[in-house]
PDB file of C-alpha atoms in Angstrom:
ATOM      1  CA  GLN W   1     -20.348   3.763  -2.571  1.00  0.00           C
ATOM      2  CA  VAL W   2     -17.051   2.384  -1.330  1.00  0.00           C
ATOM      3  CA  GLN W   3     -14.021   4.582  -1.903  1.00  0.00           C
ATOM      4  CA  LEU W   4     -10.353   4.139  -1.072  1.00  0.00           C
ATOM      5  CA  ILE W   5      -8.347   7.321  -1.566  1.00  0.00           C
ATOM      6  CA  GLU W   6      -4.563   7.368  -1.428  1.00  0.00           C
ATOM      7  CA  SER W   7      -2.535  10.463  -0.646  1.00  0.00           C
ATOM      8  CA  GLY W   8       1.047  11.414   0.138  1.00  0.00           C
ATOM      9  CA  GLY W   9       2.783  10.621  -3.129  1.00  0.00           C
ATOM     10  CA  GLY W  10       5.167  12.998  -4.815  1.00  0.00           C
ATOM     11  CA  LEU W  11       8.604  13.611  -6.269  1.00  0.00           C
ATOM     12  CA  VAL W  12      11.542  12.984  -3.944  1.00  0.00           C
ATOM     13  CA  GLN W  13      15.260  12.325  -4.138  1.00  0.00           C
ATOM     14  CA  ALA W  14      16.961   9.016  -3.486  1.00  0.00           C
ATOM     15  CA  GLY W  15      17.354   8.469   0.241  1.00  0.00           C
ATOM     16  CA  ASP W  16      14.283  10.504   1.139  1.00  0.00           C
ATOM     17  CA  SER W  17      11.150   9.297   2.897  1.00  0.00           C
ATOM     18  CA  LEU W  18       7.442   9.462   2.138  1.00  0.00           C
ATOM     19  CA  ARG W  19       4.365   8.432   4.050  1.00  0.00           C
ATOM     20  CA  LEU W  20       1.393   7.269   2.020  1.00  0.00           C
ATOM     21  CA  SER W  21      -2.079   7.212   3.495  1.00  0.00           C
ATOM     22  CA  CYS W  22      -5.245   5.480   2.356  1.00  0.00           C
ATOM     23  CA  ALA W  23      -8.610   6.621   3.654  1.00  0.00           C
ATOM     24  CA  ALA W  24     -11.615   4.346   3.181  1.00  0.00           C
ATOM     25  CA  SER W  25     -15.255   5.341   3.178  1.00  0.00           C
ATOM     26  CA  GLY W  26     -18.573   3.673   2.460  1.00  0.00           C
ATOM     27  CA  ARG W  27     -17.991   0.649   4.680  1.00  0.00           C
ATOM     28  CA  THR W  28     -15.845  -0.613   7.499  1.00  0.00           C
ATOM     29  CA  PHE W  29     -12.845  -2.789   6.721  1.00  0.00           C
ATOM     30  CA  ILE W  30     -12.649  -4.439  10.102  1.00  0.00           C
ATOM     31  CA  GLY W  31     -12.057  -8.099   9.323  1.00  0.00           C
ATOM     32  CA  TYR W  32     -10.252  -7.311   6.059  1.00  0.00           C
ATOM     33  CA  ALA W  33      -6.561  -7.495   5.377  1.00  0.00           C
ATOM     34  CA  TRP W  34      -4.993  -4.386   3.866  1.00  0.00           C
ATOM     35  CA  GLY W  35      -2.345  -4.376   1.183  1.00  0.00           C
ATOM     36  CA  TRP W  36      -0.175  -1.914  -0.689  1.00  0.00           C
ATOM     37  CA  PHE W  37       0.758  -2.599  -4.293  1.00  0.00           C
ATOM     38  CA  ARG W  38       2.740  -0.713  -6.894  1.00  0.00           C
ATOM     39  CA  GLN W  39       2.976  -0.660 -10.647  1.00  0.00           C
ATOM     40  CA  ALA W  40       5.906   0.803 -12.542  1.00  0.00           C
ATOM     41  CA  PRO W  41       5.764   1.688 -16.246  1.00  0.00           C
ATOM     42  CA  GLY W  42       5.945  -1.444 -18.366  1.00  0.00           C
ATOM     43  CA  LYS W  43       5.689  -3.780 -15.383  1.00  0.00           C
ATOM     44  CA  GLU W  44       2.944  -5.801 -13.733  1.00  0.00           C
ATOM     45  CA  ARG W  45       1.336  -4.720 -10.512  1.00  0.00           C
ATOM     46  CA  GLU W  46       3.287  -6.165  -7.592  1.00  0.00           C
ATOM     47  CA  PHE W  47       2.679  -6.716  -3.911  1.00  0.00           C
ATOM     48  CA  VAL W  48       4.565  -4.391  -1.569  1.00  0.00           C
ATOM     49  CA  ALA W  49       3.203  -4.815   1.962  1.00  0.00           C
ATOM     50  CA  GLY W  50       0.280  -6.349   3.808  1.00  0.00           C
ATOM     51  CA  ILE W  51      -1.281  -6.270   7.243  1.00  0.00           C
ATOM     52  CA  LYS W  52      -3.765  -8.705   8.767  1.00  0.00           C
ATOM     53  CA  SER W  53      -7.177  -7.663  10.029  1.00  0.00           C
ATOM     54  CA  SER W  54      -5.989  -7.649  13.628  1.00  0.00           C
ATOM     55  CA  GLY W  55      -3.078  -5.385  12.780  1.00  0.00           C
ATOM     56  CA  GLY W  56      -0.765  -7.698  14.670  1.00  0.00           C
ATOM     57  CA  SER W  57       0.996  -9.283  11.707  1.00  0.00           C
ATOM     58  CA  THR W  58       2.647  -7.604   8.740  1.00  0.00           C
ATOM     59  CA  TYR W  59       4.404  -8.969   5.688  1.00  0.00           C
ATOM     60  CA  TYR W  60       6.516  -7.397   2.955  1.00  0.00           C
ATOM     61  CA  ALA W  61       8.059  -7.957  -0.413  1.00  0.00           C
ATOM     62  CA  ASP W  62      11.757  -8.748  -0.124  1.00  0.00           C
ATOM     63  CA  SER W  63      12.630  -5.577  -2.009  1.00  0.00           C
ATOM     64  CA  VAL W  64      11.188  -3.317   0.702  1.00  0.00           C
ATOM     65  CA  LYS W  65      11.872  -5.247   3.919  1.00  0.00           C
ATOM     66  CA  GLY W  66      13.566  -3.047   6.473  1.00  0.00           C
ATOM     67  CA  ARG W  67      12.633   0.136   4.605  1.00  0.00           C
ATOM     68  CA  PHE W  68       8.820   0.187   4.449  1.00  0.00           C
ATOM     69  CA  THR W  69       6.329  -0.143   7.291  1.00  0.00           C
ATOM     70  CA  ILE W  70       2.595  -0.735   6.917  1.00  0.00           C
ATOM     71  CA  SER W  71       0.151   0.184   9.660  1.00  0.00           C
ATOM     72  CA  ARG W  72      -3.610   0.467  10.072  1.00  0.00           C
ATOM     73  CA  ASP W  73      -6.092   2.267  12.268  1.00  0.00           C
ATOM     74  CA  ASN W  74      -9.426   0.484  12.249  1.00  0.00           C
ATOM     75  CA  ALA W  75     -11.096   3.272  14.204  1.00  0.00           C
ATOM     76  CA  LYS W  76     -10.210   5.721  11.431  1.00  0.00           C
ATOM     77  CA  ASN W  77     -10.611   3.221   8.586  1.00  0.00           C
ATOM     78  CA  THR W  78      -7.143   4.066   7.296  1.00  0.00           C
ATOM     79  CA  VAL W  79      -3.952   2.290   6.311  1.00  0.00           C
ATOM     80  CA  ASP W  80      -0.538   3.917   5.928  1.00  0.00           C
ATOM     81  CA  LEU W  81       2.750   3.021   4.292  1.00  0.00           C
ATOM     82  CA  GLN W  82       5.900   4.618   5.675  1.00  0.00           C
ATOM     83  CA  MET W  83       8.629   4.466   3.036  1.00  0.00           C
ATOM     84  CA  ASN W  84      12.236   5.180   4.004  1.00  0.00           C
ATOM     85  CA  SER W  85      15.513   5.109   2.078  1.00  0.00           C
ATOM     86  CA  LEU W  86      13.722   5.426  -1.219  1.00  0.00           C
ATOM     87  CA  THR W  87      15.508   4.507  -4.440  1.00  0.00           C
ATOM     88  CA  PRO W  88      14.645   5.097  -8.108  1.00  0.00           C
ATOM     89  CA  GLU W  89      13.508   1.461  -8.246  1.00  0.00           C
ATOM     90  CA  ASP W  90      10.645   2.422  -5.936  1.00  0.00           C
ATOM     91  CA  THR W  91       9.186   4.732  -8.580  1.00  0.00           C
ATOM     92  CA  ALA W  92       5.655   3.574  -9.356  1.00  0.00           C
ATOM     93  CA  VAL W  93       1.988   4.242  -8.856  1.00  0.00           C
ATOM     94  CA  TYR W  94       1.085   2.955  -5.401  1.00  0.00           C
ATOM     95  CA  TYR W  95      -2.326   1.473  -4.637  1.00  0.00           C
ATOM     96  CA  CYS W  96      -4.018   0.466  -1.420  1.00  0.00           C
ATOM     97  CA  ALA W  97      -6.399  -2.483  -1.448  1.00  0.00           C
ATOM     98  CA  ALA W  98      -8.505  -4.623   0.876  1.00  0.00           C
ATOM     99  CA  ALA W  99      -9.031  -8.393   0.887  1.00  0.00           C
ATOM    100  CA  PRO W 100     -11.281 -10.645   2.997  1.00  0.00           C
ATOM    101  CA  PHE W 101      -8.321 -12.842   3.930  1.00  0.00           C
ATOM    102  CA  THR W 102      -4.554 -12.652   4.191  1.00  0.00           C
ATOM    103  CA  THR W 103      -3.052 -12.802   0.723  1.00  0.00           C
ATOM    104  CA  ARG W 104      -0.394 -11.320  -1.556  1.00  0.00           C
ATOM    105  CA  SER W 105      -2.331 -11.939  -4.757  1.00  0.00           C
ATOM    106  CA  PRO W 106      -3.768  -8.838  -6.466  1.00  0.00           C
ATOM    107  CA  GLY W 107      -6.694 -10.864  -7.788  1.00  0.00           C
ATOM    108  CA  SER W 108      -7.867 -11.641  -4.266  1.00  0.00           C
ATOM    109  CA  PHE W 109      -8.333  -7.997  -3.268  1.00  0.00           C
ATOM    110  CA  ASP W 110     -11.906  -6.767  -3.567  1.00  0.00           C
ATOM    111  CA  TYR W 111     -11.423  -3.016  -3.213  1.00  0.00           C
ATOM    112  CA  TRP W 112      -8.795  -0.717  -4.702  1.00  0.00           C
ATOM    113  CA  GLY W 113      -7.842   2.915  -4.490  1.00  0.00           C
ATOM    114  CA  GLN W 114      -7.137   5.115  -7.480  1.00  0.00           C
ATOM    115  CA  GLY W 115      -3.390   5.164  -6.906  1.00  0.00           C
ATOM    116  CA  THR W 116      -0.850   7.833  -6.034  1.00  0.00           C
ATOM    117  CA  GLN W 117       2.354   8.519  -7.949  1.00  0.00           C
ATOM    118  CA  VAL W 118       5.714   8.136  -6.236  1.00  0.00           C
ATOM    119  CA  THR W 119       8.733   9.296  -8.221  1.00  0.00           C
ATOM    120  CA  VAL W 120      12.263   8.951  -6.846  1.00  0.00           C
ATOM    121  CA  SER W 121      15.063  10.742  -8.664  1.00  0.00           C
ATOM    122  CA  SER W 122      18.699   9.643  -8.643  1.00  0.00           C
TER     123      SER W 122
END
């Protein structure tokens, strides 16, 4: 079976950094775009960052540009999200996902991880 497993979440203070990792198993995701999404309590799931299958092009939500960096390692079947200068508004469950084409739409992603909690205190 296909599994995507996120790790690296936790409780941090405003201004701190976290690095989230997503490890995939069960199939290769070469040719797929990777995305990170987040969902805060009472809000819809929103796009955070994406990376094309080649790894040569990345794209971000305006709210995280300049602070977050997405990267992938196709040899390891992993995707990471480096998060710097965290604020309480970044508090959410973070999910990694894979799509067969470049997209920001959650409905277009075929595979999802279970999510990892990120909590940023004031």
